[in-house]
Each structure stands twice: as C-alpha cells, then as structure tokens.
Amino acid sequence: AIRAWLELGRVSNLPTVWANVIHGLLAAYVYAVEAVQDERPTTDWMDFANWLNQLFMLLVGMSLIYLGGMLLNDVCDAKIDAVERPTRPIPSGRVSRRRAAWIAGVLLVLGFATSLVYDNPQLPWWAGGLVSCVLLYNFTHRVPGVGLLLMPACRVLLVLTAAMVFPVPSELWLTSVVYHAVAVGCYTEHWPRVVGYLIAAMPLVDAVFLYQLGMWPAAVFCVGCGLATLLGQRWIKGS
C-alpha cells in the first residue's frame, strides 16, 4: 500500500523540487547583495548549511505542493490511465480515486499554508499562484498545447516562490531571477517527450546557474539532488 502511494506521488522526483527551491532563494540572495554592495557575495559550507536551516519549511511546503499535484494528476487521468497505463495505482485498484483526490487537496492546502509562516507578504500570493497553476495544469493538460505551457509555468513559479523568501525588496533582484526561472521552465517543456532520466538532469541546470553565481556548495547539493533522483527512479518510476 505504501509503495502505491509513493508511485502515485512520484517521490523519486522530489529532489528536483529541492534543487529548484535552493536555486531560487540563493539567486535572489546573490543579486540582492550585488545590487547593494556592487559585488557578489562568497559562501562556504557553513553559510549554506545556515540557508538550508532557514529553508526547511519552504522545502517541506513545496514538496507537499508537488506531491499534491502528482496525486491530482493521476486522479484526473484515471480513465485514460485505465487504458494506456493500467498498472498505475488508481486503475489497478491499489489506491481509491476518491481518497487520492482528498489527500491531493489536503497536501496542496498544507503546502500553501507553509508560505504564511514567512514575513514577506508577497510570498503567499506567489505560492497561491503556484498552486493555481498546478490545479489548472491537472484539469486542462489534455487540451493540445496547454500542458506544454503550464508544466514549465509550474517550475517557473516554483523558483520564483522560493526567491520570495529572501527578506529584501524584490525590485533589487526579481528581474535577474526571472531569467533563471525561465531557463528552468524551458528545460521542463521537453519533459513530456523524453524518458525519465532527463528529469533527473534538471538539478544540473540549477547547479550550473548556482556555480556561475559563486554558490558552489549549493551547486554540489543540486548535483546530489540529480543523483538522488536518478537512483530513486530505479525504485519508483518518475514518469
């Protein structure tokens, strides 16, 4: 039973979410410091560990939103999966469609709620936008072309939502971070047409950007996220 739920949530892909979150937050940090001090900050492992401590609630929240979205995806596709992928948890009878729908809703609400613990009043709006995009994708992605736009949009909003945790006015860094988020989104757009191992390569995109910003411990972390995803997919399929 537990494995069925893990398959439903595609938990092997969770490290890609963590890499996106780290990317968004640290990109905002670097560009904000650069705007104020006219130079990029340096970092070490201890600094990075401190950032991870502050990010814990956001990592949990974004993971919950991801899991809720994955469950809802199978709920919405249950009839199609019954024909095309009958071994999935819902069409195979291992998980009730109604129960999966309820739990998906709870996960999305809890994920959004984590944005309320931070001081930035803009953060809940971005988190709400992310949840809305997840819902819109799941209910409309079978419309030709819609999924190819909304799936990348979800990743773009994930990076930008993470950036909003940084307690500095966003006008100092938002424009620069948008380029990072769009790059992640452009990579995501190819997912529906490729095999699962390319999903595991997404954290490498985050790693490249963070390394260019001088955040090499974070870049190493993202590479680890990619490896963790790849290993996890041997147990739980990521697509």
Tab-separated table of C-alpha atoms in Angstrom, residues 8 10 67-78 81 85 88 90 104 134 137-139 141-142 151:
chain	number	residue	atom	x	y	z
A	8	LEU	CA	1.273	7.958	-7.128
A	10	ARG	CA	6.343	10.067	-7.982
A	67	LEU	CA	3.093	15.621	-4.189
A	68	GLY	CA	-0.439	17.022	-4.205
A	69	GLY	CA	-0.069	17.898	-7.867
A	70	MET	CA	1.181	14.431	-8.745
A	71	LEU	CA	-1.700	12.741	-6.928
A	72	LEU	CA	-4.197	15.041	-8.612
A	73	ASN	CA	-2.627	14.247	-11.989
A	74	ASP	CA	-3.458	10.557	-11.595
A	75	VAL	CA	-6.922	11.402	-10.288
A	76	CYS	CA	-7.656	13.472	-13.389
A	77	ASP	CA	-6.128	10.894	-15.742
A	78	ALA	CA	-7.663	7.803	-14.133
A	81	ASP	CA	-4.635	5.511	-17.475
A	85	ARG	CA	-1.304	2.586	-18.150
A	88	ARG	CA	-0.821	2.756	-12.247
A	90	ILE	CA	-5.600	4.047	-9.302
A	104	ALA	CA	-4.188	15.693	-3.009
A	134	VAL	CA	-0.802	23.136	-10.582
A	137	TYR	CA	-2.424	22.077	-15.401
A	138	ASN	CA	-4.036	18.950	-13.996
A	139	PHE	CA	-7.530	19.864	-15.148
A	141	HIS	CA	-3.304	19.443	-19.644
A	142	ARG	CA	-5.055	17.075	-22.057
A	151	MET	CA	4.091	22.414	-16.851
